Amino acid sequence: FGLELHLVGRAERRPLPEEWIRLWSDDRRRLKVTVMDAARADGKNPVKAWEQTQKLLEIEETLAQLGRRGISAFYHACDVSDRETLSRVLDEIRTHGPIDGILHGAGASRDARFADKDPVRVDQCYRAKVDGTLALMELTRSDPLRFFVAFGSVSGRFGANGHADYSSANDMMAKEVDWYRGQRPEVAAVTFHWHAWG
């Protein structure tokens, strides 16, 4: 189909040791131990180091899989709720051709009882779902979009234990997409509420 994808995520892409890339395919358990031991030796948080490394490896794996399927894919580091940075990224994407569709799957969540919610995490959750959706809608107002697909959660429809912020953010995002359909009826706009997945 001559499809070109521009993936946008918060993780900064950086080169990784070839050994880590090989272990990602062959022995993830050993890789995790290797990364965490290296972080400890550098006085860093081993859990966070592994989370960051895992994200980077997933990005590389995704780009490689898409390439094998004949899909041109590019990765851009950007928080979609940061309008200024997102505007620059969208301008860069437009140098490849018109933007004709958006799949918005950003999200951030940490399960916890309401009284134990970390305000910083709650803010991240709303920014990814609510602010990010509006930023994408507004900054692509002049683009010839054919579709705008938002990925929500069934918790946005039915709620879930420990998901007060995530549930309400997904519900608000779905309402934004409903509003958007009225603003741009030529764009097929929908929210998919995904079930729980690993």
PDB file of C-alpha atoms in Angstrom:
ATOM      1  CA  PHE A   1       0.000   0.000   0.000  1.00  0.00           C
ATOM      2  CA  GLY A   2       3.024   2.304   0.093  1.00  0.00           C
ATOM      3  CA  LEU A   3       2.278   3.006   3.732  1.00  0.00           C
ATOM      4  CA  GLU A   4       4.554   5.346   5.681  1.00  0.00           C
ATOM      5  CA  LEU A   5       4.275   5.459   9.457  1.00  0.00           C
ATOM      6  CA  HIS A   6       5.629   8.086  11.789  1.00  0.00           C
ATOM      7  CA  LEU A   7       5.697   6.775  15.336  1.00  0.00           C
ATOM      8  CA  VAL A   8       5.775   9.308  18.157  1.00  0.00           C
ATOM      9  CA  GLY A   9       6.777   8.399  21.700  1.00  0.00           C
ATOM     10  CA  ARG A  10       8.298   9.983  24.768  1.00  0.00           C
ATOM     11  CA  ALA A  11      11.404   7.772  24.867  1.00  0.00           C
ATOM     12  CA  GLU A  12      14.532   9.326  23.379  1.00  0.00           C
ATOM     13  CA  ARG A  13      15.973   6.927  20.824  1.00  0.00           C
ATOM     14  CA  ARG A  14      19.680   6.226  21.316  1.00  0.00           C
ATOM     15  CA  PRO A  15      22.121   3.567  20.138  1.00  0.00           C
ATOM     16  CA  LEU A  16      22.235   0.365  22.157  1.00  0.00           C
ATOM     17  CA  PRO A  17      25.035  -2.208  22.402  1.00  0.00           C
ATOM     18  CA  GLU A  18      24.742  -4.916  19.729  1.00  0.00           C
ATOM     19  CA  GLU A  19      24.988  -7.529  22.480  1.00  0.00           C
ATOM     20  CA  TRP A  20      21.843  -6.148  24.108  1.00  0.00           C
ATOM     21  CA  ILE A  21      19.952  -6.274  20.813  1.00  0.00           C
ATOM     22  CA  ARG A  22      21.020  -9.904  20.338  1.00  0.00           C
ATOM     23  CA  LEU A  23      20.029 -10.822  23.907  1.00  0.00           C
ATOM     24  CA  TRP A  24      16.647  -9.118  23.415  1.00  0.00           C
ATOM     25  CA  SER A  25      15.929 -11.792  20.799  1.00  0.00           C
ATOM     26  CA  ASP A  26      17.713 -14.714  22.453  1.00  0.00           C
ATOM     27  CA  ASP A  27      17.714 -14.335  26.247  1.00  0.00           C
ATOM     28  CA  ARG A  28      15.691 -11.476  27.730  1.00  0.00           C
ATOM     29  CA  ARG A  29      16.149 -12.691  31.258  1.00  0.00           C
ATOM     30  CA  ARG A  30      19.928 -12.513  30.933  1.00  0.00           C
ATOM     31  CA  LEU A  31      19.642  -9.091  29.288  1.00  0.00           C
ATOM     32  CA  LYS A  32      17.534  -7.790  32.174  1.00  0.00           C
ATOM     33  CA  VAL A  33      20.144  -8.964  34.688  1.00  0.00           C
ATOM     34  CA  THR A  34      22.940  -7.413  32.586  1.00  0.00           C
ATOM     35  CA  VAL A  35      21.180  -4.030  32.337  1.00  0.00           C
ATOM     36  CA  MET A  36      20.224  -3.938  36.000  1.00  0.00           C
ATOM     37  CA  ASP A  37      23.724  -4.922  37.142  1.00  0.00           C
ATOM     38  CA  ALA A  38      25.246  -2.175  34.954  1.00  0.00           C
ATOM     39  CA  ALA A  39      22.829   0.378  36.437  1.00  0.00           C
ATOM     40  CA  ARG A  40      23.682  -0.666  39.993  1.00  0.00           C
ATOM     41  CA  ALA A  41      27.403  -0.360  39.222  1.00  0.00           C
ATOM     42  CA  ASP A  42      26.758   3.208  37.977  1.00  0.00           C
ATOM     43  CA  GLY A  43      24.715   4.076  41.073  1.00  0.00           C
ATOM     44  CA  LYS A  44      21.464   4.263  39.074  1.00  0.00           C
ATOM     45  CA  ASN A  45      18.031   2.822  39.768  1.00  0.00           C
ATOM     46  CA  PRO A  46      18.141  -0.673  38.197  1.00  0.00           C
ATOM     47  CA  VAL A  47      14.376  -0.970  37.748  1.00  0.00           C
ATOM     48  CA  LYS A  48      14.135   2.343  35.905  1.00  0.00           C
ATOM     49  CA  ALA A  49      17.195   1.467  33.831  1.00  0.00           C
ATOM     50  CA  TRP A  50      15.542  -1.766  32.719  1.00  0.00           C
ATOM     51  CA  GLU A  51      12.225  -0.018  31.948  1.00  0.00           C
ATOM     52  CA  GLN A  52      14.019   2.568  29.786  1.00  0.00           C
ATOM     53  CA  THR A  53      16.119  -0.059  28.016  1.00  0.00           C
ATOM     54  CA  GLN A  54      13.075  -2.222  27.393  1.00  0.00           C
ATOM     55  CA  LYS A  55      11.276   0.721  25.760  1.00  0.00           C
ATOM     56  CA  LEU A  56      14.250   1.439  23.519  1.00  0.00           C
ATOM     57  CA  LEU A  57      14.522  -2.196  22.475  1.00  0.00           C
ATOM     58  CA  GLU A  58      10.784  -2.350  21.750  1.00  0.00           C
ATOM     59  CA  ILE A  59      11.142   0.704  19.511  1.00  0.00           C
ATOM     60  CA  GLU A  60      14.001  -0.918  17.581  1.00  0.00           C
ATOM     61  CA  GLU A  61      12.118  -4.204  17.312  1.00  0.00           C
ATOM     62  CA  THR A  62       8.966  -2.473  16.057  1.00  0.00           C
ATOM     63  CA  LEU A  63      10.843  -0.471  13.424  1.00  0.00           C
ATOM     64  CA  ALA A  64      12.641  -3.633  12.258  1.00  0.00           C
ATOM     65  CA  GLN A  65       9.391  -5.622  12.036  1.00  0.00           C
ATOM     66  CA  LEU A  66       7.691  -2.875  10.048  1.00  0.00           C
ATOM     67  CA  GLY A  67      10.704  -2.632   7.726  1.00  0.00           C
ATOM     68  CA  ARG A  68      10.572  -6.379   7.063  1.00  0.00           C
ATOM     69  CA  ARG A  69       6.942  -5.943   6.041  1.00  0.00           C
ATOM     70  CA  GLY A  70       7.844  -3.240   3.540  1.00  0.00           C
ATOM     71  CA  ILE A  71       6.506  -0.365   5.641  1.00  0.00           C
ATOM     72  CA  SER A  72       8.583   2.803   5.844  1.00  0.00           C
ATOM     73  CA  ALA A  73       8.584   3.732   9.527  1.00  0.00           C
ATOM     74  CA  PHE A  74      10.206   6.601  11.372  1.00  0.00           C
ATOM     75  CA  TYR A  75      10.393   7.327  15.087  1.00  0.00           C
ATOM     76  CA  HIS A  76      10.113  10.780  16.669  1.00  0.00           C
ATOM     77  CA  ALA A  77      10.688  11.473  20.371  1.00  0.00           C
ATOM     78  CA  CYS A  78       7.958  13.793  21.610  1.00  0.00           C
ATOM     79  CA  ASP A  79       5.405  14.123  24.389  1.00  0.00           C
ATOM     80  CA  VAL A  80       2.149  14.682  22.471  1.00  0.00           C
ATOM     81  CA  SER A  81       0.858  17.007  25.167  1.00  0.00           C
ATOM     82  CA  ASP A  82       3.807  19.371  24.518  1.00  0.00           C
ATOM     83  CA  ARG A  83       2.263  21.419  21.697  1.00  0.00           C
ATOM     84  CA  GLU A  84       5.417  23.278  20.740  1.00  0.00           C
ATOM     85  CA  THR A  85       7.489  20.127  20.319  1.00  0.00           C
ATOM     86  CA  LEU A  86       4.591  18.271  18.688  1.00  0.00           C
ATOM     87  CA  SER A  87       4.183  21.120  16.194  1.00  0.00           C
ATOM     88  CA  ARG A  88       7.853  20.790  15.183  1.00  0.00           C
ATOM     89  CA  VAL A  89       7.521  17.008  14.838  1.00  0.00           C
ATOM     90  CA  LEU A  90       4.396  17.355  12.678  1.00  0.00           C
ATOM     91  CA  ASP A  91       6.203  19.884  10.463  1.00  0.00           C
ATOM     92  CA  GLU A  92       9.043  17.398  10.050  1.00  0.00           C
ATOM     93  CA  ILE A  93       6.575  14.627   9.191  1.00  0.00           C
ATOM     94  CA  ARG A  94       4.937  16.836   6.560  1.00  0.00           C
ATOM     95  CA  THR A  95       8.248  17.019   4.688  1.00  0.00           C
ATOM     96  CA  HIS A  96       7.596  13.350   3.813  1.00  0.00           C
ATOM     97  CA  GLY A  97       4.113  14.083   2.483  1.00  0.00           C
ATOM     98  CA  PRO A  98       0.647  14.945   3.747  1.00  0.00           C
ATOM     99  CA  ILE A  99      -0.600  13.576   7.064  1.00  0.00           C
ATOM    100  CA  ASP A 100      -3.730  11.636   6.217  1.00  0.00           C
ATOM    101  CA  GLY A 101      -4.398   9.690   9.395  1.00  0.00           C
ATOM    102  CA  ILE A 102      -3.725   9.584  13.116  1.00  0.00           C
ATOM    103  CA  LEU A 103      -3.669   6.638  15.511  1.00  0.00           C
ATOM    104  CA  HIS A 104      -3.475   8.110  19.014  1.00  0.00           C
ATOM    105  CA  GLY A 105      -2.418   5.466  21.516  1.00  0.00           C
ATOM    106  CA  ALA A 106      -0.528   7.495  24.115  1.00  0.00           C
ATOM    107  CA  GLY A 107      -1.180   6.694  27.728  1.00  0.00           C
ATOM    108  CA  ALA A 108       0.323   6.606  31.199  1.00  0.00           C
ATOM    109  CA  SER A 109      -1.187   4.822  34.161  1.00  0.00           C
ATOM    110  CA  ARG A 110      -0.266   3.471  37.567  1.00  0.00           C
ATOM    111  CA  ASP A 111      -2.870   1.470  39.498  1.00  0.00           C
ATOM    112  CA  ALA A 112      -3.484   2.721  43.029  1.00  0.00           C
ATOM    113  CA  ARG A 113      -6.291   3.509  45.420  1.00  0.00           C
ATOM    114  CA  PHE A 114      -7.532   7.060  44.912  1.00  0.00           C
ATOM    115  CA  ALA A 115      -6.051   8.296  48.204  1.00  0.00           C
ATOM    116  CA  ASP A 116      -2.661   6.875  47.197  1.00  0.00           C
ATOM    117  CA  LYS A 117      -2.517   8.358  43.695  1.00  0.00           C
ATOM    118  CA  ASP A 118       0.655  10.290  42.897  1.00  0.00           C
ATOM    119  CA  PRO A 119      -0.405  13.729  41.553  1.00  0.00           C
ATOM    120  CA  VAL A 120       2.494  13.718  39.066  1.00  0.00           C
ATOM    121  CA  ARG A 121       1.317  10.383  37.618  1.00  0.00           C
ATOM    122  CA  VAL A 122      -2.290  11.610  37.490  1.00  0.00           C
ATOM    123  CA  ASP A 123      -1.123  14.674  35.569  1.00  0.00           C
ATOM    124  CA  GLN A 124       0.843  12.486  33.127  1.00  0.00           C
ATOM    125  CA  CYS A 125      -2.219  10.336  32.572  1.00  0.00           C
ATOM    126  CA  TYR A 126      -4.462  13.305  31.716  1.00  0.00           C
ATOM    127  CA  ARG A 127      -1.829  15.008  29.588  1.00  0.00           C
ATOM    128  CA  ALA A 128      -1.303  11.892  27.450  1.00  0.00           C
ATOM    129  CA  LYS A 129      -4.984  11.174  26.885  1.00  0.00           C
ATOM    130  CA  VAL A 130      -6.798  14.514  27.110  1.00  0.00           C
ATOM    131  CA  ASP A 131      -4.221  17.201  26.272  1.00  0.00           C
ATOM    132  CA  GLY A 132      -2.494  14.997  23.688  1.00  0.00           C
ATOM    133  CA  THR A 133      -5.764  14.359  21.865  1.00  0.00           C
ATOM    134  CA  LEU A 134      -6.610  18.054  21.678  1.00  0.00           C
ATOM    135  CA  ALA A 135      -3.088  18.966  20.593  1.00  0.00           C
ATOM    136  CA  LEU A 136      -3.173  16.437  17.745  1.00  0.00           C
ATOM    137  CA  MET A 137      -6.624  17.645  16.652  1.00  0.00           C
ATOM    138  CA  GLU A 138      -5.702  21.315  16.699  1.00  0.00           C
ATOM    139  CA  LEU A 139      -2.253  20.992  15.122  1.00  0.00           C
ATOM    140  CA  THR A 140      -3.574  18.902  12.215  1.00  0.00           C
ATOM    141  CA  ARG A 141      -6.588  21.140  11.574  1.00  0.00           C
ATOM    142  CA  SER A 142      -5.320  21.955   8.061  1.00  0.00           C
ATOM    143  CA  ASP A 143      -4.089  18.455   7.198  1.00  0.00           C
ATOM    144  CA  PRO A 144      -6.119  16.259   4.809  1.00  0.00           C
ATOM    145  CA  LEU A 145      -6.958  13.677   7.475  1.00  0.00           C
ATOM    146  CA  ARG A 146      -9.093  10.730   6.484  1.00  0.00           C
ATOM    147  CA  PHE A 147      -9.184   9.160   9.957  1.00  0.00           C
ATOM    148  CA  PHE A 148      -8.470   9.907  13.611  1.00  0.00           C
ATOM    149  CA  VAL A 149      -8.427   6.803  15.784  1.00  0.00           C
ATOM    150  CA  ALA A 150      -7.963   7.085  19.541  1.00  0.00           C
ATOM    151  CA  PHE A 151      -7.095   4.069  21.661  1.00  0.00           C
ATOM    152  CA  GLY A 152      -8.962   4.142  24.946  1.00  0.00           C
ATOM    153  CA  SER A 153      -9.835   1.520  27.536  1.00  0.00           C
ATOM    154  CA  VAL A 154     -12.959  -0.305  28.631  1.00  0.00           C
ATOM    155  CA  SER A 155     -12.185   1.249  32.022  1.00  0.00           C
ATOM    156  CA  GLY A 156     -13.141   4.567  30.394  1.00  0.00           C
ATOM    157  CA  ARG A 157     -16.589   3.128  29.810  1.00  0.00           C
ATOM    158  CA  PHE A 158     -17.102   0.962  32.899  1.00  0.00           C
ATOM    159  CA  GLY A 159     -14.443   2.067  35.391  1.00  0.00           C
ATOM    160  CA  ALA A 160     -11.934  -0.213  37.094  1.00  0.00           C
ATOM    161  CA  ASN A 161     -10.475  -0.685  40.542  1.00  0.00           C
ATOM    162  CA  GLY A 162      -7.421   1.565  40.997  1.00  0.00           C
ATOM    163  CA  HIS A 163      -8.036   3.359  37.694  1.00  0.00           C
ATOM    164  CA  ALA A 164      -9.938   6.514  38.689  1.00  0.00           C
ATOM    165  CA  ASP A 165      -7.662   8.852  36.740  1.00  0.00           C
ATOM    166  CA  TYR A 166      -7.107   6.485  33.816  1.00  0.00           C
ATOM    167  CA  SER A 167     -10.839   5.755  33.520  1.00  0.00           C
ATOM    168  CA  SER A 168     -11.855   9.404  33.537  1.00  0.00           C
ATOM    169  CA  ALA A 169      -9.039  10.388  31.132  1.00  0.00           C
ATOM    170  CA  ASN A 170     -10.145   7.735  28.633  1.00  0.00           C
ATOM    171  CA  ASP A 171     -13.775   8.807  28.979  1.00  0.00           C
ATOM    172  CA  MET A 172     -12.809  12.451  28.361  1.00  0.00           C
ATOM    173  CA  MET A 173     -10.714  11.471  25.352  1.00  0.00           C
ATOM    174  CA  ALA A 174     -13.709   9.608  23.872  1.00  0.00           C
ATOM    175  CA  LYS A 175     -15.861  12.703  24.393  1.00  0.00           C
ATOM    176  CA  GLU A 176     -13.239  14.815  22.595  1.00  0.00           C
ATOM    177  CA  VAL A 177     -13.354  12.414  19.640  1.00  0.00           C
ATOM    178  CA  ASP A 178     -17.172  12.638  19.606  1.00  0.00           C
ATOM    179  CA  TRP A 179     -16.909  16.439  19.552  1.00  0.00           C
ATOM    180  CA  TYR A 180     -14.275  16.258  16.797  1.00  0.00           C
ATOM    181  CA  ARG A 181     -16.609  14.247  14.544  1.00  0.00           C
ATOM    182  CA  GLY A 182     -18.943  17.229  14.565  1.00  0.00           C
ATOM    183  CA  GLN A 183     -16.101  19.659  13.843  1.00  0.00           C
ATOM    184  CA  ARG A 184     -14.626  17.625  10.965  1.00  0.00           C
ATOM    185  CA  PRO A 185     -17.322  15.332   9.571  1.00  0.00           C
ATOM    186  CA  GLU A 186     -15.081  14.436   6.634  1.00  0.00           C
ATOM    187  CA  VAL A 187     -12.705  12.649   9.039  1.00  0.00           C
ATOM    188  CA  ALA A 188     -13.642   9.161  10.217  1.00  0.00           C
ATOM    189  CA  ALA A 189     -13.085   9.599  13.962  1.00  0.00           C
ATOM    190  CA  VAL A 190     -13.550   6.872  16.547  1.00  0.00           C
ATOM    191  CA  THR A 191     -12.315   5.715  19.948  1.00  0.00           C
ATOM    192  CA  PHE A 192     -11.580   2.024  20.447  1.00  0.00           C
ATOM    193  CA  HIS A 193     -11.965   1.020  24.087  1.00  0.00           C
ATOM    194  CA  TRP A 194      -9.493  -1.828  24.459  1.00  0.00           C
ATOM    195  CA  HIS A 195      -9.896  -4.567  27.064  1.00  0.00           C
ATOM    196  CA  ALA A 196      -7.078  -5.407  29.461  1.00  0.00           C
ATOM    197  CA  TRP A 197      -3.943  -6.583  27.669  1.00  0.00           C
ATOM    198  CA  GLY A 198      -0.357  -7.285  28.600  1.00  0.00           C
TER     199      GLY A 198
END
